[in-house]
Coordinates of C-alpha atoms in Angstrom, one line a residue:
M89 CA 0.0 0.0 0.0
N90 CA 1.3 3.5 -0.7
S91 CA 0.4 6.1 1.8
F92 CA 1.2 9.3 -0.1
R93 CA -1.7 11.6 0.0
S94 CA -3.0 14.8 -1.5
I95 CA -4.4 17.4 0.9
T96 CA -7.1 19.6 -0.5
Q97 CA -9.5 21.7 1.6
T98 CA -12.0 24.1 0.2
T99 CA -14.8 26.3 1.4
L100 CA -18.3 25.4 0.1
T101 CA -19.1 28.7 -1.6
A102 CA -17.3 31.0 -4.0
S103 CA -17.1 34.6 -2.8
T104 CA -19.0 37.3 -4.5
T105 CA -15.7 39.0 -5.4
D106 CA -14.3 35.8 -6.9
L107 CA -17.4 35.4 -9.1
A108 CA -17.3 39.0 -10.1
H109 CA -13.7 38.7 -11.2
A110 CA -14.4 35.6 -13.1
N111 CA -17.3 37.0 -15.0
S112 CA -15.5 40.2 -15.8
A113 CA -12.7 38.1 -17.3
G114 CA -15.0 36.6 -19.8
F115 CA -15.9 33.3 -18.1
D116 CA -19.5 32.2 -18.1
F117 CA -19.7 31.0 -14.6
T118 CA -22.5 29.1 -12.8
S119 CA -21.6 28.6 -9.1
R120 CA -21.7 25.1 -7.9
A121 CA -20.5 24.3 -4.4
H122 CA -18.5 21.2 -3.6
A123 CA -16.7 19.8 -0.7
H124 CA -13.1 19.7 -2.0
E125 CA -11.8 17.4 0.7
F126 CA -8.5 15.7 1.5
N127 CA -7.3 13.9 -1.6
V128 CA -5.3 11.4 0.1
S129 CA -2.2 7.4 -1.8
L130 CA 4.0 5.2 1.8
N131 CA 1.5 8.2 2.9
V132 CA 2.0 10.6 0.0
H133 CA -0.5 13.5 -0.1
S134 CA -0.9 15.9 -3.0
H135 CA 0.1 19.0 -1.3
S136 CA -3.0 21.1 -1.9
S137 CA -3.9 22.1 1.5
H138 CA -6.6 23.6 -0.4
R139 CA -9.5 25.8 0.7
T140 CA -10.5 27.0 -2.7
A141 CA -13.5 28.8 -4.0
D142 CA -16.2 26.6 -5.5
D143 CA -15.5 24.6 -8.5
L144 CA -17.2 26.4 -11.3
V145 CA -19.1 25.1 -14.3
I146 CA -18.0 26.8 -17.5
A147 CA -19.9 27.3 -20.7
F148 CA -17.1 26.6 -23.1
A149 CA -17.3 28.9 -26.1
S150 CA -15.4 28.2 -29.4
S151 CA -12.5 30.6 -30.0
Q152 CA -13.2 33.6 -32.1
G153 CA -9.7 35.0 -31.6
N154 CA -6.4 34.6 -33.3
K155 CA -4.8 31.2 -32.8
L156 CA -1.2 30.2 -33.1
A157 CA -0.6 27.4 -35.5
A158 CA 3.1 26.8 -35.3
S159 CA 4.5 23.3 -35.9
A160 CA 6.7 21.7 -33.3
S161 CA 9.7 22.1 -35.6
K162 CA 9.3 25.9 -35.5
Q163 CA 8.8 26.2 -31.7
A164 CA 12.3 27.4 -31.2
E165 CA 11.6 30.4 -33.4
L166 CA 8.4 31.5 -31.6
N167 CA 9.1 34.9 -30.1
C168 CA 7.5 38.3 -29.6
F169 CA 7.6 39.1 -33.3
N170 CA 4.9 36.5 -34.2
Q171 CA 2.8 36.3 -31.1
N172 CA -0.4 38.3 -30.7
Q173 CA -0.5 41.4 -28.5
S174 CA 3.1 42.3 -28.9
G175 CA 4.8 44.8 -31.3
W176 CA 4.8 48.4 -32.0
V177 CA 2.0 50.8 -31.2
S178 CA 2.9 53.9 -33.3
Q179 CA 1.5 57.4 -33.2
D180 CA 2.3 57.9 -36.9
G181 CA 2.8 54.5 -38.4
T182 CA 6.5 55.1 -39.3
M183 CA 8.1 52.4 -37.2
P184 CA 9.5 49.5 -39.1
E185 CA 8.4 45.9 -38.4
I186 CA 10.0 44.9 -35.1
A187 CA 10.9 41.5 -36.5
T188 CA 13.8 43.5 -38.0
L189 CA 15.0 44.6 -34.6
A190 CA 17.1 41.5 -33.8
Q191 CA 20.7 41.4 -35.0
P192 CA 21.8 38.3 -37.0
T193 CA 24.1 37.1 -34.2
R194 CA 24.2 37.6 -30.5
Q195 CA 26.6 40.2 -29.1
W196 CA 28.7 39.9 -25.9
L197 CA 29.3 42.5 -23.2
D198 CA 32.1 41.6 -20.8
F199 CA 33.1 43.9 -17.9
A200 CA 35.4 41.4 -16.2
S201 CA 38.4 43.8 -16.2
A202 CA 39.6 45.1 -12.8
S203 CA 38.9 48.7 -13.9
S204 CA 35.2 48.2 -14.4
T205 CA 32.8 49.5 -11.8
I206 CA 29.2 48.2 -11.3
A207 CA 26.6 50.0 -9.1
Q208 CA 23.9 47.6 -8.2
T209 CA 20.7 49.3 -7.1
S210 CA 17.4 47.9 -6.0
F211 CA 14.5 49.5 -7.7
A212 CA 13.2 51.2 -4.6
Q213 CA 16.6 52.6 -3.8
T214 CA 17.6 54.2 -7.1
D215 CA 19.7 57.3 -6.3
S216 CA 20.3 59.8 -9.1
A217 CA 23.0 61.6 -7.0
Q218 CA 25.7 59.0 -7.2
A219 CA 29.0 60.2 -5.7
T220 CA 30.8 58.5 -8.6
Q221 CA 29.9 57.8 -12.1
P222 CA 30.2 54.0 -12.5
T223 CA 30.3 52.3 -15.9
I224 CA 27.2 50.3 -15.3
E225 CA 24.1 50.7 -13.3
L226 CA 22.1 47.6 -12.4
V227 CA 18.5 48.3 -11.5
V228 CA 16.5 45.4 -10.0
G229 CA 12.7 45.6 -10.2
T230 CA 10.2 44.3 -7.8
L231 CA 7.6 41.5 -8.3
G232 CA 5.1 44.2 -9.3
A233 CA 4.9 46.9 -12.1
D234 CA 7.9 49.1 -12.2
T235 CA 9.0 52.1 -14.3
F236 CA 12.7 52.3 -15.2
T237 CA 14.3 55.6 -16.1
V238 CA 17.7 56.4 -17.7
L239 CA 20.2 58.5 -15.8
P240 CA 22.6 60.3 -18.1
V241 CA 25.6 59.8 -15.8
F242 CA 25.8 56.1 -16.7
Q243 CA 27.1 54.6 -19.9
Y244 CA 25.3 51.3 -19.4
H245 CA 22.0 50.6 -17.7
V246 CA 20.9 47.0 -16.9
F247 CA 17.2 46.8 -16.1
S248 CA 15.6 43.6 -14.7
G249 CA 11.8 43.6 -14.4
N250 CA 11.6 40.4 -12.4
G251 CA 8.0 39.5 -13.1
N252 CA 4.9 41.7 -12.7
V253 CA 2.0 40.6 -10.5
D254 CA 0.1 43.7 -11.6
F255 CA 0.1 42.7 -15.3
G256 CA -3.5 41.5 -15.3
K257 CA -4.7 44.8 -13.8
G258 CA -3.0 46.8 -16.5
G259 CA 0.3 47.5 -14.7
R260 CA 3.5 47.1 -16.8
D261 CA 7.2 46.9 -16.3
V262 CA 8.2 49.9 -18.4
I263 CA 11.3 51.6 -19.6
D264 CA 10.4 55.3 -19.9
L265 CA 12.0 56.8 -22.9
S266 CA 9.1 59.1 -23.6
S267 CA 11.3 62.0 -24.5
V268 CA 13.2 60.0 -27.1
L269 CA 12.2 59.3 -30.7
S270 CA 12.4 55.6 -31.6
S271 CA 14.2 56.6 -34.8
S272 CA 17.1 58.0 -32.8
V273 CA 18.1 54.7 -31.2
T274 CA 19.3 51.3 -32.4
F275 CA 17.5 48.2 -31.4
N276 CA 18.9 44.7 -30.8
L277 CA 16.1 42.6 -29.5
A278 CA 16.6 39.0 -28.8
T279 CA 14.8 36.1 -30.3
A280 CA 15.0 32.4 -29.5
T281 CA 18.1 31.9 -31.7
R282 CA 19.6 35.3 -32.5
G283 CA 20.0 38.9 -31.5
G284 CA 20.4 40.4 -28.1
V285 CA 23.4 40.9 -25.9
I286 CA 24.9 38.3 -23.6
F287 CA 25.9 39.8 -20.2
N288 CA 26.4 38.5 -16.7
P289 CA 24.7 40.9 -14.2
G290 CA 25.9 38.7 -11.2
N291 CA 23.5 35.8 -11.4
G292 CA 24.8 34.1 -14.5
A293 CA 25.2 35.2 -18.1
Q294 CA 21.8 35.9 -19.8
V295 CA 20.6 37.1 -23.2
F296 CA 19.4 40.7 -22.8
D297 CA 17.5 42.9 -25.2
A298 CA 19.4 46.1 -26.0
I299 CA 18.8 49.7 -27.1
S300 CA 21.8 51.9 -28.1
F301 CA 21.9 55.7 -28.2
G302 CA 23.8 57.8 -30.6
N303 CA 26.4 58.8 -27.9
G304 CA 27.3 55.1 -27.3
N305 CA 25.3 54.6 -24.2
Q306 CA 23.2 51.4 -24.0
I307 CA 20.3 49.9 -22.1
L308 CA 20.3 46.1 -21.5
F309 CA 17.0 44.8 -20.3
E310 CA 15.0 41.7 -19.4
G311 CA 11.5 41.1 -18.0
I312 CA 10.2 44.4 -19.5
D313 CA 6.7 44.6 -20.8
Q314 CA 6.9 47.9 -22.7
V315 CA 9.4 50.6 -23.8
R316 CA 7.7 54.0 -24.2
F317 CA 9.0 56.4 -26.8
A318 CA 7.9 59.9 -27.8
D319 CA 6.4 58.4 -31.0
G320 CA 4.9 55.1 -29.7
I321 CA 5.2 52.1 -27.4
L322 CA 7.1 48.9 -28.0
N323 CA 5.1 46.0 -26.5
L324 CA 7.2 43.0 -25.6
S325 CA 5.1 40.7 -23.5
I326 CA 2.8 38.0 -24.9
T327 CA -0.9 38.1 -24.1
P328 CA -2.9 35.0 -25.2
N329 CA -6.6 35.3 -26.0
D330 CA -7.7 33.0 -23.2
P331 CA -10.3 35.0 -21.1
G332 CA -8.9 33.9 -17.8
F333 CA -5.3 34.9 -18.5
S334 CA -5.9 38.4 -17.0
Q335 CA -6.6 36.7 -13.7
Q336 CA -3.6 34.4 -13.7
W337 CA -1.5 36.6 -11.6
N338 CA 0.7 33.6 -10.9
L339 CA 2.0 33.6 -14.5
H340 CA 2.5 37.3 -14.5
M341 CA 4.4 37.3 -11.2
M342 CA 6.7 34.6 -12.6
G343 CA 7.2 36.6 -15.8
V344 CA 5.8 33.9 -18.0
Q345 CA 4.3 36.5 -20.4
S346 CA 7.9 37.6 -21.1
A347 CA 9.4 34.1 -21.3
W348 CA 6.8 33.2 -24.0
R349 CA 8.7 35.5 -26.4
F350 CA 11.3 32.8 -26.7
T351 CA 9.5 29.6 -26.1
T352 CA 6.0 28.3 -25.4
G353 CA 7.2 24.8 -24.9
S354 CA 8.7 22.0 -27.1
T355 CA 7.8 18.4 -28.0
K356 CA 11.4 17.7 -27.1
V357 CA 10.3 17.8 -23.5
L358 CA 7.9 15.3 -21.8
V359 CA 6.1 16.6 -18.7
G360 CA 5.2 13.7 -16.3
I361 CA 2.6 14.2 -13.6
E362 CA 2.4 11.7 -10.7
D363 CA -0.9 12.4 -9.0
T364 CA -4.5 11.2 -9.0
G365 CA -4.9 10.9 -12.7
L366 CA -7.5 13.0 -14.6
G367 CA -11.2 13.4 -14.3
I368 CA -12.8 11.7 -17.3
D369 CA -16.5 12.2 -18.1
V370 CA -19.1 9.6 -19.4
T371 CA -18.1 10.2 -23.0
G372 CA -14.4 9.5 -22.2
N373 CA -13.3 13.1 -22.5
I374 CA -10.9 15.0 -20.2
H375 CA -11.3 18.6 -19.4
P376 CA -11.9 20.6 -22.6
D377 CA -9.3 23.1 -21.7
L378 CA -6.6 20.5 -21.5
R379 CA -4.6 19.4 -24.6
S380 CA -6.0 15.9 -25.1
S381 CA -4.2 15.5 -28.4
N382 CA -0.8 15.3 -26.7
T383 CA -1.8 13.9 -23.3
I384 CA -0.6 10.3 -22.9
F385 CA -3.2 7.9 -21.5
Y386 CA -1.4 5.0 -19.9
N387 CA -3.1 1.6 -19.8
G388 CA -6.3 2.8 -18.1
N389 CA -4.2 4.3 -15.3
T390 CA -4.9 7.9 -16.2
R391 CA -8.5 8.0 -15.0
D392 CA -9.0 9.5 -11.6
D393 CA -11.0 7.1 -9.4
F394 CA -12.4 9.8 -7.2
F395 CA -12.0 7.5 -4.2
R396 CA -9.5 7.3 -1.3
N397 CA -8.8 3.7 -0.5
V398 CA -6.6 4.1 2.6
S399 CA -8.2 3.2 5.9
G400 CA -8.1 6.0 8.5
Q401 CA -7.0 8.6 6.0
E402 CA -10.1 10.2 4.6
Y403 CA -11.3 6.9 3.3
G404 CA -14.1 7.1 0.9
P405 CA -15.4 9.0 -2.1
K406 CA -13.7 12.3 -3.2
A407 CA -15.4 15.1 -4.9
T408 CA -12.6 16.5 -7.0
S409 CA -9.7 15.5 -9.3
H410 CA -6.5 16.8 -7.9
G411 CA -4.5 15.8 -11.0
T412 CA -6.8 17.8 -13.2
D413 CA -6.0 20.9 -11.3
V414 CA -2.3 20.3 -11.5
Q415 CA -2.2 19.6 -15.2
G416 CA -4.1 22.7 -16.0
I417 CA -1.6 25.0 -14.4
I418 CA 1.2 23.4 -16.4
A419 CA -0.4 22.7 -19.7
A420 CA -3.9 24.0 -20.2
A421 CA -4.6 24.7 -23.9
S422 CA -3.5 28.2 -24.5
N423 CA -4.4 30.9 -27.0
N424 CA -7.6 29.0 -27.9
G425 CA -10.1 31.6 -26.8
I426 CA -11.5 29.7 -23.8
G427 CA -10.7 29.3 -20.1
M428 CA -7.2 29.8 -18.8
S429 CA -3.6 29.7 -20.2
G430 CA -1.2 26.9 -19.4
I431 CA 2.5 27.7 -18.9
N432 CA 3.6 25.2 -21.5
W433 CA 1.6 25.1 -24.8
H434 CA 3.2 22.3 -26.7
S435 CA 5.1 19.7 -24.6
T436 CA 3.6 16.2 -24.3
V437 CA 2.0 15.5 -20.9
A438 CA 1.6 12.1 -19.2
N439 CA -0.6 12.1 -16.0
L440 CA -0.2 8.8 -14.0
D441 CA -2.3 7.8 -11.0
V442 CA -0.1 7.1 -8.0
L443 CA -2.4 8.4 -5.2
D444 CA -5.3 6.9 -3.2
N445 CA -4.3 3.2 -3.4
N446 CA -7.0 2.2 -5.9
P447 CA -6.8 -0.9 -8.1
G448 CA -4.5 -0.2 -11.0
D449 CA -2.7 2.6 -9.3
L450 CA 1.1 2.6 -9.8
T451 CA 3.7 3.1 -7.1
Q452 CA 5.9 6.2 -7.4
T453 CA 8.8 3.9 -8.5
Q454 CA 6.7 2.2 -11.1
A455 CA 5.2 5.4 -12.5
T456 CA 8.6 7.1 -12.7
Q457 CA 10.1 4.2 -14.6
V458 CA 7.2 4.3 -17.0
L459 CA 7.8 8.0 -17.6
I460 CA 11.6 7.5 -18.0
N461 CA 11.0 4.7 -20.6
Q462 CA 8.5 6.9 -22.5
A463 CA 10.9 9.9 -22.6
N464 CA 13.9 7.7 -23.6
N465 CA 11.9 6.0 -26.4
Q466 CA 11.0 9.5 -27.8
G467 CA 14.4 11.1 -27.2
Q468 CA 12.8 13.6 -24.8
R469 CA 13.9 15.5 -21.7
L470 CA 11.7 14.5 -18.7
V471 CA 10.5 16.7 -15.9
I472 CA 8.2 15.1 -13.4
N473 CA 5.7 17.0 -11.2
M474 CA 5.0 15.5 -7.8
S475 CA 2.4 17.6 -5.9
L476 CA 2.4 15.1 -3.1
G477 CA 4.2 14.0 0.1
V478 CA 4.3 11.8 3.2
P479 CA 2.7 13.4 6.2
D480 CA 4.8 13.8 9.3
S481 CA 8.0 13.1 7.3
A482 CA 9.8 16.5 7.8
G483 CA 13.4 16.2 6.9
R484 CA 13.3 12.4 6.3
T485 CA 15.1 11.0 3.2
D486 CA 14.9 7.3 3.9
L487 CA 11.3 6.4 3.5
D488 CA 11.3 4.7 0.0
P489 CA 14.6 3.3 -1.0
A490 CA 13.3 1.9 -4.3
F491 CA 12.1 5.3 -5.4
E492 CA 15.3 7.0 -4.2
Q493 CA 17.3 4.5 -6.2
V494 CA 15.4 5.5 -9.4
V495 CA 16.1 9.2 -8.6
A496 CA 19.8 8.5 -8.1
S497 CA 20.1 6.3 -11.2
N498 CA 18.5 8.8 -13.5
P499 CA 20.3 12.1 -12.9
N500 CA 18.9 13.7 -16.1
T501 CA 15.3 13.2 -15.0
L502 CA 14.2 16.4 -13.1
F503 CA 11.8 15.9 -10.2
V504 CA 9.8 18.9 -9.0
I505 CA 8.3 18.1 -5.6
A506 CA 6.0 19.9 -3.1
S507 CA 7.6 20.8 0.2
G508 CA 4.5 20.1 2.3
N509 CA 1.7 22.0 4.0
E510 CA 2.2 21.5 7.7
N511 CA 3.6 25.0 8.2
I512 CA 6.7 23.6 10.0
Y513 CA 10.4 23.5 9.7
G514 CA 11.5 20.5 7.7
I515 CA 10.3 19.8 4.1
S516 CA 8.4 16.6 3.6
Y517 CA 9.4 13.4 1.8
P518 CA 10.1 13.0 -1.1
S519 CA 10.9 16.7 -1.6
S520 CA 13.6 16.3 1.1
L521 CA 15.6 14.4 -1.5
A522 CA 16.5 17.8 -2.8
Q523 CA 19.1 17.8 0.1
K524 CA 20.9 14.9 -1.6
Y525 CA 20.3 15.1 -5.3
N526 CA 20.9 17.7 -7.9
N527 CA 18.0 16.6 -10.0
V528 CA 15.4 17.2 -7.3
I529 CA 13.7 20.6 -6.7
A530 CA 11.7 21.2 -3.5
V531 CA 9.0 23.9 -4.0
G532 CA 7.5 26.2 -1.3
A533 CA 4.4 28.3 -1.7
S534 CA 4.1 32.1 -1.9
W535 CA 1.3 34.6 -1.8
G536 CA 0.6 37.2 -4.5
T537 CA -0.8 40.5 -3.4
Q538 CA -3.3 39.0 -0.9
D539 CA -4.2 35.9 0.9
T540 CA -7.4 33.8 0.3
N541 CA -9.4 36.0 2.7
G542 CA -8.4 39.2 0.8
V543 CA -5.8 40.3 3.4
P544 CA -3.0 42.3 1.6
K545 CA 0.4 40.5 1.5
A546 CA 3.8 41.4 0.1
P547 CA 4.2 39.5 -3.1
G548 CA 6.3 36.4 -2.6
T549 CA 5.7 36.1 1.2
R550 CA 5.7 32.4 2.4
I551 CA 2.1 31.3 2.9
S552 CA 1.3 30.6 6.5
Y553 CA -2.2 30.3 8.0
P554 CA -2.0 29.5 11.7
G555 CA -4.3 26.6 12.4
W556 CA -4.9 25.7 8.8
W557 CA -1.9 25.3 6.5
G558 CA 1.4 26.8 5.6
S559 CA 4.3 26.1 3.4
N560 CA 7.0 23.9 4.9
Y561 CA 10.5 25.3 5.0
G562 CA 14.0 24.1 5.9
N563 CA 17.1 22.4 4.6
G564 CA 16.8 21.6 0.9
L565 CA 14.1 24.0 0.0
T566 CA 15.0 25.1 -3.5
V567 CA 12.6 27.8 -4.8
M568 CA 9.1 29.3 -4.1
G569 CA 6.2 29.3 -6.5
P570 CA 2.7 30.9 -6.4
S571 CA -0.3 29.3 -4.8
E572 CA -4.0 30.0 -4.5
V573 CA -4.3 30.2 -8.2
I574 CA -6.7 29.4 -11.1
A575 CA -6.7 25.8 -12.3
T576 CA -8.8 23.5 -14.4
S577 CA -11.1 21.2 -12.3
A578 CA -13.1 18.1 -12.6
T579 CA -15.8 17.3 -10.0
T580 CA -18.1 14.3 -9.5
T581 CA -21.8 14.9 -9.3
S582 CA -24.9 12.7 -9.5
T583 CA -24.9 13.0 -13.2
G584 CA -21.2 12.3 -13.7
V585 CA -18.0 14.3 -14.0
Q586 CA -18.3 18.0 -14.6
F587 CA -15.5 20.3 -15.7
G588 CA -14.8 23.8 -14.6
Y589 CA -12.2 25.9 -12.9
D590 CA -10.9 26.4 -9.3
L591 CA -10.3 30.0 -8.6
K592 CA -8.0 29.4 -5.6
F593 CA -6.3 26.0 -6.0
N594 CA -3.8 26.1 -3.2
G595 CA -1.2 24.4 -1.1
T596 CA 2.3 23.6 -2.2
S597 CA 0.4 21.3 -4.6
A598 CA -0.4 24.4 -6.6
A599 CA 3.0 26.1 -6.3
T600 CA 4.8 23.0 -7.6
P601 CA 3.2 22.8 -11.1
N602 CA 4.0 26.5 -11.6
V603 CA 7.7 25.7 -11.1
T604 CA 7.4 22.5 -13.2
G605 CA 5.9 24.6 -16.1
V606 CA 8.8 27.1 -15.9
A607 CA 11.3 24.3 -15.8
S608 CA 9.8 22.8 -18.9
L609 CA 10.1 26.2 -20.7
V610 CA 13.8 26.3 -19.7
W611 CA 14.4 22.9 -21.1
S612 CA 12.4 23.8 -24.2
A613 CA 14.7 26.8 -24.7
N614 CA 17.8 24.6 -24.4
P615 CA 17.3 20.9 -24.5
N616 CA 21.0 20.3 -24.2
L617 CA 20.9 21.3 -20.5
S618 CA 21.2 18.6 -17.9
A619 CA 18.6 18.2 -15.1
G620 CA 21.1 19.6 -12.7
Q621 CA 21.7 22.6 -14.9
V622 CA 18.0 23.3 -15.0
K623 CA 17.8 23.2 -11.2
G624 CA 20.8 25.5 -11.1
I625 CA 19.3 28.0 -13.5
L626 CA 16.0 28.2 -11.6
S627 CA 18.0 28.6 -8.3
Q628 CA 20.5 31.2 -9.8
T629 CA 17.8 33.3 -11.5
A630 CA 15.2 33.3 -8.7
Y631 CA 14.0 36.6 -7.2
D632 CA 15.7 36.8 -3.8
L633 CA 13.3 36.8 -0.8
G634 CA 14.0 36.9 2.9
A635 CA 17.6 37.0 4.0
K636 CA 20.0 37.9 1.3
G637 CA 21.1 34.9 -0.7
Y638 CA 19.9 31.3 0.0
D639 CA 17.9 30.9 3.2
Q640 CA 15.8 28.0 4.5
V641 CA 12.5 30.0 4.6
Y642 CA 12.5 30.9 0.9
G643 CA 15.3 28.8 -0.6
N644 CA 16.8 30.7 -3.5
G645 CA 13.7 32.9 -3.9
F646 CA 10.7 33.2 -6.2
V647 CA 10.9 31.5 -9.5
N648 CA 11.6 33.8 -12.5
A649 CA 10.6 32.4 -15.9
D650 CA 12.0 35.1 -18.2
T651 CA 15.4 35.3 -16.6
A652 CA 15.7 31.5 -16.4
V653 CA 14.9 31.1 -20.1
R654 CA 17.3 33.9 -21.0
R655 CA 20.0 32.1 -18.9
A656 CA 19.3 28.9 -20.7
M657 CA 19.7 30.6 -24.1
A658 CA 23.0 32.2 -23.1
I659 CA 24.4 28.8 -22.1
G660 CA 23.2 27.5 -25.4
A661 CA 25.2 30.3 -27.1
G662 CA 28.3 29.2 -25.3
A663 CA 28.2 31.3 -22.1
A664 CA 29.5 29.7 -18.9

């Protein structure tokens, strides 16, 4: 018997505010309450310590908007120049096509000499009255919308937007050049394979966009949504036509809308999900906002049983499909005019049932080997999402020797695992294996701008509800991801399985697929990376939280999709 479990708690009613936000985003919602109870299958729980809003029934409309139709072979070339909602908004129509604004090859900028001077400045502390005039100014933005301005005393400006939780409300990370004509500068914008400038701002070499002035001064930038000129606005972020995207603050805060310029996923990457399987209706269909055409169904194991078969651990029927929530965050169908946006638009997904101890369920060891065999057969990189854990296992690494042996024997399989929801020091098993293995990422959970009750929070703060749930922390914690987010859902009713959306899918179960999705983009941008390199990139490029540098409350910080992808591209171009 496996005793891993998924923990998911919900309230029985959606708040009026939640429904208003949902309707204003273009969803056709009908409220339907459900008891989203503990999804409990060694005692692994899917770490959604989840008090969500109601599952919601959606009227799925066919897309009327523009759709991307790029073949898998062209995914490496998807960038801001052929995605919707990005480009030049001109006041007089004289700006050339921005597809011409990338140079044929990448440029390098190296200030490694002893005579160079770098002034690193946090966004909130920018001081125009520098006592000296350093060669470079590094300006680090917040997790919200920031405006960056150019100070003439510097020859080089390096601006890092670092995600933007305010994007859905209209806020933008902006470089303000509103006194400058676009015709007076030279652009060198990066694409997936060319253009941009490779530079190391201190957290690894990355591919930056660049704007050069006639006097030789230059701006390098990443994570920027817009550049405002006197004669127009250069829009750089990607906005899919899914009506729920504006509410997906989690994607915005991770900077996914910026990372999509370079990759929206690749068929060279397989995303494995070890969870409860997927909700399947009476007609044999999964959620209509999931990509059924490239979801692998494994020998009848993919179907969620909606039953917890572990005595003493919430034994009995379950109302919701935890695995459906998880897969939607990673890989909901995107830019299709309905529902929400997945982080990865193209990679194949395999969702295997390892939870709840039902007939036909696989053990973690078995499921992992199935996924490894599938990826090897197809020549794919493999990242496995595990929104689960063993209760009362904080800090333990010795609970499943067979599974640990698979982890140790497959160093190029990346495991992304929830840290646990007990609000204690010590991350749960198997995320605790991150202490020992370079191919295991342990994920904690962060708030956005408010908690589930509407109480304002500083973006990135570790989630902690005394008496309810909180994100485990401690040795081995790698990065933080967002929780209490929109996800696809499947719920059992008297008439069968119904599909909808959770508005606040939570726990470290929700944070983990956000990080898995970003990891899959990093690997899509550079499939030659090892699993250890992907972990290193996510750690190195994370937005620092808590004590400076690595700490056991926030790990390396909050995951940053755009910077991580740019780092992967720089390594692909030969950077260290």
